[in-house]
Coordinates of C-alpha atoms (C1' of nucleotides) in Angstrom, one line a residue:
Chain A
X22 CA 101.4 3.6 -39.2
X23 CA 99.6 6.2 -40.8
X24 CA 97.3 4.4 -38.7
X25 CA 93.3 5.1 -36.7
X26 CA 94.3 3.4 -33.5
X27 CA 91.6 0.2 -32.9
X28 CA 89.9 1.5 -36.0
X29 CA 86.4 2.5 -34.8
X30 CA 84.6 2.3 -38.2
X31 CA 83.8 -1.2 -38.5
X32 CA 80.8 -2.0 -37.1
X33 CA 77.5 -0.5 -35.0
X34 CA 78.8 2.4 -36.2
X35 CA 78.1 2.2 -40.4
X36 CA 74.4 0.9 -39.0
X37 CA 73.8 4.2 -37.5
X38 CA 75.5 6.0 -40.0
X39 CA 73.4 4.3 -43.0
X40 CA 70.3 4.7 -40.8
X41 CA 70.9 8.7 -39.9
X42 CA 71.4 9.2 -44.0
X43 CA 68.5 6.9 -44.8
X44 CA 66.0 8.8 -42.3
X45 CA 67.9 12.7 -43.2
X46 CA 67.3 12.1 -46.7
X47 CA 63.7 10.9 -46.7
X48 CA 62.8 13.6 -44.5
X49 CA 64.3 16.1 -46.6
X50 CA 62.5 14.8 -49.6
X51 CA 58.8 15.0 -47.6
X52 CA 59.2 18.2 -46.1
X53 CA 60.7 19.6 -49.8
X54 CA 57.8 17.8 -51.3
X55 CA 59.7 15.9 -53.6
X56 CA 57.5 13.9 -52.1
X57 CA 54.2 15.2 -52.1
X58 CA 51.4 14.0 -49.1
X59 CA 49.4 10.9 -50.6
X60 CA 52.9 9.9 -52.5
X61 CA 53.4 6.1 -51.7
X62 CA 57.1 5.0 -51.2
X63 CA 58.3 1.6 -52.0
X64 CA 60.4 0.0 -49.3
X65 CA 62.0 -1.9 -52.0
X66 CA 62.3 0.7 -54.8
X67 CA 63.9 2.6 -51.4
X68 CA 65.8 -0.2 -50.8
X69 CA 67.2 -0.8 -53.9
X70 CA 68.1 3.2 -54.1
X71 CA 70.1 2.9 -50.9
X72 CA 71.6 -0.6 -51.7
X73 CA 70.7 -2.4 -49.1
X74 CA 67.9 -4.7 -48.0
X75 CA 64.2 -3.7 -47.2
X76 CA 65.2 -4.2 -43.1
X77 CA 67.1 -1.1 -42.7
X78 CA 64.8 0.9 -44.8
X79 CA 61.6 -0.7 -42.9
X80 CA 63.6 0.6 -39.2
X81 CA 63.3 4.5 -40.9
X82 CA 60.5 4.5 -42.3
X83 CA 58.8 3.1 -38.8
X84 CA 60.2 5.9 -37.0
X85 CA 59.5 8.8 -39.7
X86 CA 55.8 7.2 -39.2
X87 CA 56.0 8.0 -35.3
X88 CA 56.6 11.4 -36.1
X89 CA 53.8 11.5 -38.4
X90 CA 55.4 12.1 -41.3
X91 CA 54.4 8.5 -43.1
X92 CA 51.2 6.4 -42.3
X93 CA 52.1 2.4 -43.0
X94 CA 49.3 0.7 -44.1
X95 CA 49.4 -3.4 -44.6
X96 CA 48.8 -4.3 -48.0
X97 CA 48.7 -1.0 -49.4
X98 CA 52.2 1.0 -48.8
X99 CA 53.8 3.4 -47.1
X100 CA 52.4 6.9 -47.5
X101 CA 53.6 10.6 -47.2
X102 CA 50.5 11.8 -44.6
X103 CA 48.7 14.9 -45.7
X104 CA 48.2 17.9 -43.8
X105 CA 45.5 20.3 -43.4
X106 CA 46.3 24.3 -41.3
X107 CA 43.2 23.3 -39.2
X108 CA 45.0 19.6 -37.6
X109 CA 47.9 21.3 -37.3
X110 CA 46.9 24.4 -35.0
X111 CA 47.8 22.5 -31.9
X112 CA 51.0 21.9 -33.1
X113 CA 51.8 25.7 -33.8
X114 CA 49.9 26.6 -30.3
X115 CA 52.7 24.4 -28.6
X116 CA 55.3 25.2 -30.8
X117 CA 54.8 29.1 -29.7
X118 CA 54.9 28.2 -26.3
X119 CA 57.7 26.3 -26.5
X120 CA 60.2 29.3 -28.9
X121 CA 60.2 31.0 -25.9
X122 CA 62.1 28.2 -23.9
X123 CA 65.4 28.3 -26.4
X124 CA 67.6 31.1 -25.0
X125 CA 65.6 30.5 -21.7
X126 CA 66.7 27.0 -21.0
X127 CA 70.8 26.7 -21.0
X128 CA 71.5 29.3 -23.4
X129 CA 74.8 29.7 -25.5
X130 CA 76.1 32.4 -26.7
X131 CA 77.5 31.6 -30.3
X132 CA 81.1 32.3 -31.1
X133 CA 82.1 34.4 -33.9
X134 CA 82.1 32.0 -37.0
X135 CA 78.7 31.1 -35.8
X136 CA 77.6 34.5 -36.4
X137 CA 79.4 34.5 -40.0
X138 CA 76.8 31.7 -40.8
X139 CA 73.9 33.7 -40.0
X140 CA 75.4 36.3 -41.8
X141 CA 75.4 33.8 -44.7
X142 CA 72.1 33.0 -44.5
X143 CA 71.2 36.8 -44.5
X144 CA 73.1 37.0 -47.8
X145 CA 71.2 34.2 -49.1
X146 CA 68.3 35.6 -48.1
X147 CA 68.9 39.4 -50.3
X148 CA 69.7 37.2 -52.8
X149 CA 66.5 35.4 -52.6
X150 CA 64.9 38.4 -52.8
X151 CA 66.0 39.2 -56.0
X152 CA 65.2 35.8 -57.5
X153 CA 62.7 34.3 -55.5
X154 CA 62.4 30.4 -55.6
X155 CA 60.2 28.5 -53.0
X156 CA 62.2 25.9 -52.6
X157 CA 65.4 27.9 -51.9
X158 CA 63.3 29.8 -49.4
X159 CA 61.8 26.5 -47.4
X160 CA 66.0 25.2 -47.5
X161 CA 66.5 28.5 -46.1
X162 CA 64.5 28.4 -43.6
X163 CA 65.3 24.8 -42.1
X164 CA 69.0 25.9 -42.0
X165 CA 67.7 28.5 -40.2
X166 CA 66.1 26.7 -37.7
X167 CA 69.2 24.4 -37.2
X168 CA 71.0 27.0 -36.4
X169 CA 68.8 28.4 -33.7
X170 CA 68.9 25.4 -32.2
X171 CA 72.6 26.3 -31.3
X172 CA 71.4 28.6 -29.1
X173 CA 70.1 26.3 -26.8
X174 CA 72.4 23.6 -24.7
X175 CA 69.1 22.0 -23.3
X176 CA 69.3 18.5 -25.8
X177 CA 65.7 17.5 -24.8
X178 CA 64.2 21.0 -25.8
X179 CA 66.5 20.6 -29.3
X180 CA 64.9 16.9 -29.9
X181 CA 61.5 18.5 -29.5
X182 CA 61.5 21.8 -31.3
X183 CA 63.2 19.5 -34.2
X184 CA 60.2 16.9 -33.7
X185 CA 57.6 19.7 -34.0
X186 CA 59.0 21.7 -36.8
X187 CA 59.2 19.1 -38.9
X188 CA 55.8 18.1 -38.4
X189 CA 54.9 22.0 -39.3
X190 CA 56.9 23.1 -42.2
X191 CA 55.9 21.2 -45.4
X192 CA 52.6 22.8 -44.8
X193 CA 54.0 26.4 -46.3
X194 CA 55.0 24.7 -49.6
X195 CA 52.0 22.7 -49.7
X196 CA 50.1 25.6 -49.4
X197 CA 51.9 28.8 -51.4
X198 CA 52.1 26.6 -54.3
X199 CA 47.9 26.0 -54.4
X200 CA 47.9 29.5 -53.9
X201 CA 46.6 31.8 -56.9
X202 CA 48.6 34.9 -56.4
X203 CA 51.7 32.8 -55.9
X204 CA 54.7 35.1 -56.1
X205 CA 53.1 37.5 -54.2
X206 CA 53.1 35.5 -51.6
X207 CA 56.5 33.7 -51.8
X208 CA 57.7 37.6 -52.0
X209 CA 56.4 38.9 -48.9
X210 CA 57.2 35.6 -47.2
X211 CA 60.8 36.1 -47.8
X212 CA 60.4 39.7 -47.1
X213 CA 59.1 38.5 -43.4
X214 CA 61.6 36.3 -43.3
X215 CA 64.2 38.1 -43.6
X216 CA 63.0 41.0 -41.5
X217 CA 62.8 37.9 -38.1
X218 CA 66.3 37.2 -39.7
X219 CA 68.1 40.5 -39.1
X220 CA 65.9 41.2 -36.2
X221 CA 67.2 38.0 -34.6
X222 CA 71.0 38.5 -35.7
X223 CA 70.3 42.0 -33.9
X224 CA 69.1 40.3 -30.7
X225 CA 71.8 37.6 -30.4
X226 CA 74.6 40.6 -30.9
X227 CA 73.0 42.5 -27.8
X228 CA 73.9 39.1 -25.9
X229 CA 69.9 38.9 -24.9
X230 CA 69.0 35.6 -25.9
X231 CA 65.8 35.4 -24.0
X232 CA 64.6 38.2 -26.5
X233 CA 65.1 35.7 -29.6
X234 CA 62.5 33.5 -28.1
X235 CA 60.0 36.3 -27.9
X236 CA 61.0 36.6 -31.5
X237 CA 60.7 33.5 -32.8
X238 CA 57.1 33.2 -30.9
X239 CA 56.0 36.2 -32.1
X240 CA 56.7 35.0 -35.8
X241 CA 55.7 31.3 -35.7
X242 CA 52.7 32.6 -34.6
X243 CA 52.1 35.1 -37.2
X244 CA 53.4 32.5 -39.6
X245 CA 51.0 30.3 -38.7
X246 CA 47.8 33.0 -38.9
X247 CA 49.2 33.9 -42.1
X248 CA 48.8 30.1 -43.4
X249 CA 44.7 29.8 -41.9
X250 CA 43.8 33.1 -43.6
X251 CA 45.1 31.8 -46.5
X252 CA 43.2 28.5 -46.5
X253 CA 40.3 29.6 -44.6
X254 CA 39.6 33.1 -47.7
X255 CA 38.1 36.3 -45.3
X256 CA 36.0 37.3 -48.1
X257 CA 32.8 35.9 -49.8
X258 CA 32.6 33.0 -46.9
X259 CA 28.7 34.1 -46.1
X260 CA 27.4 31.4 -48.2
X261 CA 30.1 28.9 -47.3
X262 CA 29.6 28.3 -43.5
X263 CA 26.5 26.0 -44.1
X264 CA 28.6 23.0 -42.5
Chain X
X4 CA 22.9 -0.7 -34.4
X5 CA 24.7 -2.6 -32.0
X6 CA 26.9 -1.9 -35.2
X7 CA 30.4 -1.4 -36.0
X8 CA 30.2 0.1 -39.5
X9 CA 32.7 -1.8 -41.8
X10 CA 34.0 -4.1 -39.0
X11 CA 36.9 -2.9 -39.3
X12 CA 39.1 -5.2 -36.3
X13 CA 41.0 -7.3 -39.2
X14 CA 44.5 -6.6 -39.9
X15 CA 46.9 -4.1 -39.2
X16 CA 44.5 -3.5 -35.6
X17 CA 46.0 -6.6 -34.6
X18 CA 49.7 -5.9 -35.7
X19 CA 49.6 -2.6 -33.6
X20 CA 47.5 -4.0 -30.3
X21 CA 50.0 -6.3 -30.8
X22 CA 53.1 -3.6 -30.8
X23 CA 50.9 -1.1 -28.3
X24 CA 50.7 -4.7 -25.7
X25 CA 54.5 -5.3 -26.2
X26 CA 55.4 -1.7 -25.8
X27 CA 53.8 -0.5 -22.5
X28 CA 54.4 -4.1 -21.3
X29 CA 58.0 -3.5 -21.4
X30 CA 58.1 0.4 -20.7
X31 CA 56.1 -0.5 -17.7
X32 CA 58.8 -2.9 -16.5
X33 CA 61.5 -0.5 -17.4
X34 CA 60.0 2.2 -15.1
X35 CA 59.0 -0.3 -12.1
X36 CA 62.3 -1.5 -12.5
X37 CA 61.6 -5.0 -13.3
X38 CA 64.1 -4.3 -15.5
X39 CA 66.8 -2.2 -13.8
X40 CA 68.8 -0.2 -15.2
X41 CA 72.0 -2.5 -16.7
X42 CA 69.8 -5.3 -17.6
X43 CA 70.2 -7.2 -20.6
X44 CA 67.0 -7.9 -22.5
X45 CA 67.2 -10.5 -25.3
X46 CA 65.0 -10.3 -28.4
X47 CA 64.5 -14.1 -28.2
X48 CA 63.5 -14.6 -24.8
X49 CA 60.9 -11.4 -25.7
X50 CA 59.8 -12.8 -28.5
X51 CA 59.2 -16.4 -26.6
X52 CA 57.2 -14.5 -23.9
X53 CA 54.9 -12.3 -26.3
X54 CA 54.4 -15.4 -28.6
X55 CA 55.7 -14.1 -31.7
X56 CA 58.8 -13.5 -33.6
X57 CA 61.9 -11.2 -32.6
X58 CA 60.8 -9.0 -35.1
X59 CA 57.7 -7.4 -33.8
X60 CA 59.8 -7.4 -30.9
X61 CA 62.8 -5.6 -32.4
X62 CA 60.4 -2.9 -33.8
X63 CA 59.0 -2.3 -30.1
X64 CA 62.7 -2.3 -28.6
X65 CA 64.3 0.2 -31.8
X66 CA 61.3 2.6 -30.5
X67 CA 62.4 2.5 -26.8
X68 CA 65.6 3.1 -27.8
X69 CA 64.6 6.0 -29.5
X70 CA 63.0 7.2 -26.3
X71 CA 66.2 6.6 -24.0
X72 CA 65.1 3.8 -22.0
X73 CA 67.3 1.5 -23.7
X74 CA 70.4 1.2 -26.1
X75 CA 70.9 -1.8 -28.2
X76 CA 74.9 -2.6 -29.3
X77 CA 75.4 -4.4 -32.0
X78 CA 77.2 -8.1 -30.3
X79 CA 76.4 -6.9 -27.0
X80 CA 72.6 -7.3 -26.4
X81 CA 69.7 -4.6 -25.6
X82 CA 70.8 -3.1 -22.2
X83 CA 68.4 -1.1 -19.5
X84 CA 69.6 2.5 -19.2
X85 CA 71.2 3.4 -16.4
X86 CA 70.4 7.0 -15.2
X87 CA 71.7 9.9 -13.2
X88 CA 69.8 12.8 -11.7
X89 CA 72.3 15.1 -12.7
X90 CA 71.8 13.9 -16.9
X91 CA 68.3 14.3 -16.0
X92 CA 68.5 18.1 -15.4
X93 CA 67.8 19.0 -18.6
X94 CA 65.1 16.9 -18.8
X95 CA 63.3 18.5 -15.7
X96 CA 63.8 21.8 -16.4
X97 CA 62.3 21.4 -19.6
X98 CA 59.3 19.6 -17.8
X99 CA 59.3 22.1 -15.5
X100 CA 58.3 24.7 -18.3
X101 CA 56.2 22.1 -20.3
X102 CA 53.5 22.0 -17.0
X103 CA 52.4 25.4 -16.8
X104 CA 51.2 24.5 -20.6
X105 CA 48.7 21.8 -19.1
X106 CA 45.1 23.8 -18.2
X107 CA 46.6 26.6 -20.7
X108 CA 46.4 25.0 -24.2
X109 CA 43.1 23.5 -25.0
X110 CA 42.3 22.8 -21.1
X111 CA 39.2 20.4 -21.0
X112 CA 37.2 20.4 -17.6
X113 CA 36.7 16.6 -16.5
X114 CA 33.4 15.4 -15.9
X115 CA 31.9 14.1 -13.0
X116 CA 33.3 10.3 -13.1
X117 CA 36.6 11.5 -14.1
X118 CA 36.5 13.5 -10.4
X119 CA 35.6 10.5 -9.1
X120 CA 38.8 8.5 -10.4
X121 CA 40.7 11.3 -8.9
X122 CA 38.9 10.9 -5.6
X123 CA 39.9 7.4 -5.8
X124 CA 43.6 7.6 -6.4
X125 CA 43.0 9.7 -3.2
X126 CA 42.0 7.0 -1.6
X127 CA 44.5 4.3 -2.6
X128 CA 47.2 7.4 -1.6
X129 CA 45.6 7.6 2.1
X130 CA 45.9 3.7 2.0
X131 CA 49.2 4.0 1.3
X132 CA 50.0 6.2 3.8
X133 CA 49.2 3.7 6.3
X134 CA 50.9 0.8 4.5
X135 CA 53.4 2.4 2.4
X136 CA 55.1 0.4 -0.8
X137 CA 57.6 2.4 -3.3
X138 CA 56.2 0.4 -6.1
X139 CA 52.8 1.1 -5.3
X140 CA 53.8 4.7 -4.7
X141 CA 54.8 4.6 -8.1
X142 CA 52.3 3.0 -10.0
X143 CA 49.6 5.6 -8.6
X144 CA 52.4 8.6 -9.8
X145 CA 51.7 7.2 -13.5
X146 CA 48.1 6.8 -12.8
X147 CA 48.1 10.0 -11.8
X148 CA 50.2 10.9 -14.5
X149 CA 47.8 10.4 -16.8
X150 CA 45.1 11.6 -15.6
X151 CA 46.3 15.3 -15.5
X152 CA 46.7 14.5 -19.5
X153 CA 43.1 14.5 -19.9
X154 CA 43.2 18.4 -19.0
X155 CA 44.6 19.2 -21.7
X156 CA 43.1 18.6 -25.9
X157 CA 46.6 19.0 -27.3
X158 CA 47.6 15.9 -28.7
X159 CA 51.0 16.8 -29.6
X160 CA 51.8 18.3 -25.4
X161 CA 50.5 15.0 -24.6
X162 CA 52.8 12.8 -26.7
X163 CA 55.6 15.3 -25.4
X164 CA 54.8 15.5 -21.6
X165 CA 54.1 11.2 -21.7
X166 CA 57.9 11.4 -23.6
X167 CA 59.5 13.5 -20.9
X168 CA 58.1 11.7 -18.1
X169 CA 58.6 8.3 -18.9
X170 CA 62.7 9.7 -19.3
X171 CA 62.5 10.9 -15.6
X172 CA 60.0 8.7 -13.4
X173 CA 62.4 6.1 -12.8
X174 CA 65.1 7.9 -11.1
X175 CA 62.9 8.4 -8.4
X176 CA 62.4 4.4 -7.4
X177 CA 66.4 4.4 -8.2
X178 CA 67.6 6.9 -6.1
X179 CA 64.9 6.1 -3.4
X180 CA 66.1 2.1 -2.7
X181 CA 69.7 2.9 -2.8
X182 CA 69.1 5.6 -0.1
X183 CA 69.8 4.7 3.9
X184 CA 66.6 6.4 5.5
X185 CA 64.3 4.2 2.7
X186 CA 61.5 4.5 4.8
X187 CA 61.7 7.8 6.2
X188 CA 62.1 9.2 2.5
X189 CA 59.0 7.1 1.0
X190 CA 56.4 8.1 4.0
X191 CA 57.4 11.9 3.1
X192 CA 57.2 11.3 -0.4
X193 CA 53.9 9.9 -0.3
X194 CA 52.9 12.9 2.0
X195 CA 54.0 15.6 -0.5
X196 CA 52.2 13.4 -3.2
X197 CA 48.9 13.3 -1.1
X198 CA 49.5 17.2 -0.6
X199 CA 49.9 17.5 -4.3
X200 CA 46.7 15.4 -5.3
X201 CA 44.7 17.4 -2.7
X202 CA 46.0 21.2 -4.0
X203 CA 45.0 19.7 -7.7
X204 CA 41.6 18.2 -7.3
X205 CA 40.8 21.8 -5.5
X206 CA 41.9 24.0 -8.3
X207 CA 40.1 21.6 -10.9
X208 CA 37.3 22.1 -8.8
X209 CA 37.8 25.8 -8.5
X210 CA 37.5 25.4 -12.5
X211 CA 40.7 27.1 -12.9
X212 CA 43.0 24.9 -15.0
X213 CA 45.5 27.4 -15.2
X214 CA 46.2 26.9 -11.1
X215 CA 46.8 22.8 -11.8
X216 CA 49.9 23.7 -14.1
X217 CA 51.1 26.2 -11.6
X218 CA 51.1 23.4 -9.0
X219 CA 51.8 20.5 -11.5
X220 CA 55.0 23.1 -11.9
X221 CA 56.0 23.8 -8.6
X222 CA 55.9 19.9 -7.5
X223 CA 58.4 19.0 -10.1
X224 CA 60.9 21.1 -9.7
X225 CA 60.6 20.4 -5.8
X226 CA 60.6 16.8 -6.6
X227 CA 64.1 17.4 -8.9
X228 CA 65.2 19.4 -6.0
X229 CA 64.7 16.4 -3.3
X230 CA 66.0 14.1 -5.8
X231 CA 69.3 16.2 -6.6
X232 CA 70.0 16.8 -2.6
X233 CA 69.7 13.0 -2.0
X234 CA 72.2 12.5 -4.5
X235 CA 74.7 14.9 -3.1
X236 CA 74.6 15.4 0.4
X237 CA 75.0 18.3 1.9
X238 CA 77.0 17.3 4.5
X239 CA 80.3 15.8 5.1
X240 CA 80.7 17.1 1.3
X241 CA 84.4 18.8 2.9
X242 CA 86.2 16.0 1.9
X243 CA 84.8 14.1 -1.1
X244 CA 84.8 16.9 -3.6
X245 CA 88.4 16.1 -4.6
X246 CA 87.6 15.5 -8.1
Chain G
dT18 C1' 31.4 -11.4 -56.3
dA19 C1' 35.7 -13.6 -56.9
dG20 C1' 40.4 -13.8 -58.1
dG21 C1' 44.9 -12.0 -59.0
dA22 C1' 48.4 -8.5 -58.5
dT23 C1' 50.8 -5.8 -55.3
dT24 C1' 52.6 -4.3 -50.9
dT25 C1' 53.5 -4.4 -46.0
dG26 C1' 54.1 -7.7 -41.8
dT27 C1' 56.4 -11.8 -40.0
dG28 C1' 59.6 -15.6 -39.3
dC29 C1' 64.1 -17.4 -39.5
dG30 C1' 68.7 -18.3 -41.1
dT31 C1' 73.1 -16.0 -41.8
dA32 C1' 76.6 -12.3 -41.3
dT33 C1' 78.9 -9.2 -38.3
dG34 C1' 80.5 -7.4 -34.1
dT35 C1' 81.8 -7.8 -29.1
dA36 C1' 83.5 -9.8 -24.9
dT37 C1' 85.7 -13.4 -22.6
dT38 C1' 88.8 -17.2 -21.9
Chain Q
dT27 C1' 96.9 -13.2 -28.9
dA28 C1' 93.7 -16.2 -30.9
dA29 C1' 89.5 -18.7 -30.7
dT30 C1' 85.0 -19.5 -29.0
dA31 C1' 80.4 -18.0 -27.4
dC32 C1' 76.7 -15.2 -28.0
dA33 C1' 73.7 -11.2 -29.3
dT34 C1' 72.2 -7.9 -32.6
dA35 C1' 71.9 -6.4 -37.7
dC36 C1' 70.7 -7.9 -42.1
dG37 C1' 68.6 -10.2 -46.0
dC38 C1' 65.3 -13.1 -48.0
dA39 C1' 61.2 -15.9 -48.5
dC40 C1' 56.6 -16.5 -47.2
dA41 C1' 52.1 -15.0 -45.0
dA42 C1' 48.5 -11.6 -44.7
dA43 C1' 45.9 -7.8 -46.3
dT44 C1' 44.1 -4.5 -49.6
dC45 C1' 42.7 -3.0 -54.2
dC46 C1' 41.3 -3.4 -58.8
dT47 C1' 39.6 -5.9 -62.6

DNA sequence: TAGGATTTGTGCGTATGTATT
DNA sequence: TAATACATACGCACAAATCCT
């Protein structure tokens, strides 16, 4: 009486569900680095975490491995894939091209308590500023980019942006924390970060949408020239270009 | 010297030419409508036919799924997508965008005997004029397909133009058998196809890559155009708009 | 170089869910 | 409504492959 009519939960439904937390979690773990590229994850140590059987486990991490997040090797394990700035420039090349496309393809203006959560994330942002933590900032930044995915009601463009990003961001991490001058960097990175922040808020509230893409473009491509100078060092490289 | 280094053909190579076979086996079917859309596919009956167990199988069909040309229900079976121009919308306008990118992001000029393949899909489309077949029609449209791939270096716009297209070829053989004039519609389509090939080997030989996505763009959305007007006719719409 | 330890890939029986009679 | 048929999801045991001693 109190009752879910034909009771829905019972079957296909927990697979997916189990499978969508499986696959969210493990891909939140890479691109946090918890686990690091080269780390080798168990499928039964995984299994055994999510209590279940190596199967459902096996299903995730085939598809995390088509999006080239994993590399499967028989008779050695699973492995987090490492990344280099140089493998990834195509990537970012097509991922510039393609910010342009959200507020461009079926855009959607957000309602009101959408815009409280960017305001949110602004907050979180200040804060970050006064207590910086690279961690926070890379959490910060992939709620960030789930939210800008509202802004789009093109599914197919969502499902790719989502694809490529994820193949893009653990490379910040990987690389701010090799770095020497580290909180120099971490600093001005949340300093940029926030400025594409506001300047994006300030765009969606003039109801020009197509100007967040150039936005976004402008700053994943800075991002991403930021990251090469970093690991490709402008000075005393003279000697080093005997290759 | 004849050498492979390290001979390196013994294990997993065979477990994914194994999965690779399977796979564009099956996604060819799916898109020549071997399998049309509705069909129920069981794992068993797969696995007989590929000479293996259902769980290579089930690790090819969880990967379809993933790319929309199937849906597997838990009790029910693996079941063909079924398709609609207008859910496909989306789909083409983001292809739509994604062309111009061919010829702009790492464009690679083809070498003489990839001209020559071109030259002889231009044949087989002239041949085709005079004895025209849908499935043929389509087959070359893949061929084609992926040919224009090899003007571009960018892996990751490959793997995501392959994706795209693979969602939208079919509806073309759909929509064009269940349509009255069958005939009439194939002979033009090959026509604006022989038109397109032409426009496109003369800009590659222009050596202006650039021109091939402006074309490659303008054909698809005339192609979703076509497609969209067959599926609501113009005329006589008075009456039947009622919902 | 050979053998053992370890880990993924495969095969198959069972559980669970759906549809039909 | 209940029972039967059937297909996918799951779990486990074994085979195959790699690495290290």
């Amino acid at each position: 009486m109190v009752a879910e009519m034909k009771m829905n939960v019972p079957g296909p439904r927990i697979s997916r569900a189990r499978f969508s937390h499986i696959y969210l979690t493990l891909r939140s773990r890479i691109c946090l680095l918890d686990y690091p590229p080269g780390q080798r994850l168990r499928e039964e140590d995984l299994a055994a975490e999510f209590h279940t059987s190596r199967t459902p486990v096996r299903r995730v991490l085939a598809r995390l491995e088509d999006e080239g997040l994993l590399r499967s090797v028989h008779g050695v394990g699973t492995i987090v894939t490492d990344i280099h700035i140089d493998e990834l420039q195509q990537v970012y090349q097509l991922r510039v091209e393609i910010a342009e496309l959200i507020g461009k393809l079926h855009p959607v203006h957000p309602g009101r308590e959408e815009m409280d959560v960017y305001k949110k994330l602004l907050s979180r942002c200040e804060a970050l500023m006064e207590k910086p933590d690279a961690r926070e900032f890379a959490r910060l930044n992939m709620e960030f980019f789930h939210l800008l995915m509202r802004l789009t009601g093109n599914e197919p463009l969502k499902a790719i942006s989502e694809r490529l990003y994820y193949q893009t961001n653990r490379i910040w991490l990987k690389t701010a924390s090799e770095l020497a001058q580290y909180d120099d960097v971490l600093l001005n990175e949340i300093s940029v970060f926030q400025r594409e922040m506001t300047d994006i808020v300030a765009a969606i509230e003039c109801g020009d949408l197509h100007v967040v893409g150039h936005i976004r473009r402008a700053h994943i491509a800075m991002s991403f020239a930021r990251l090469y100078a970093a690991a490709h060092p402008p000075e005393e490289a003279a000697g080093k270009d005997i290759v």
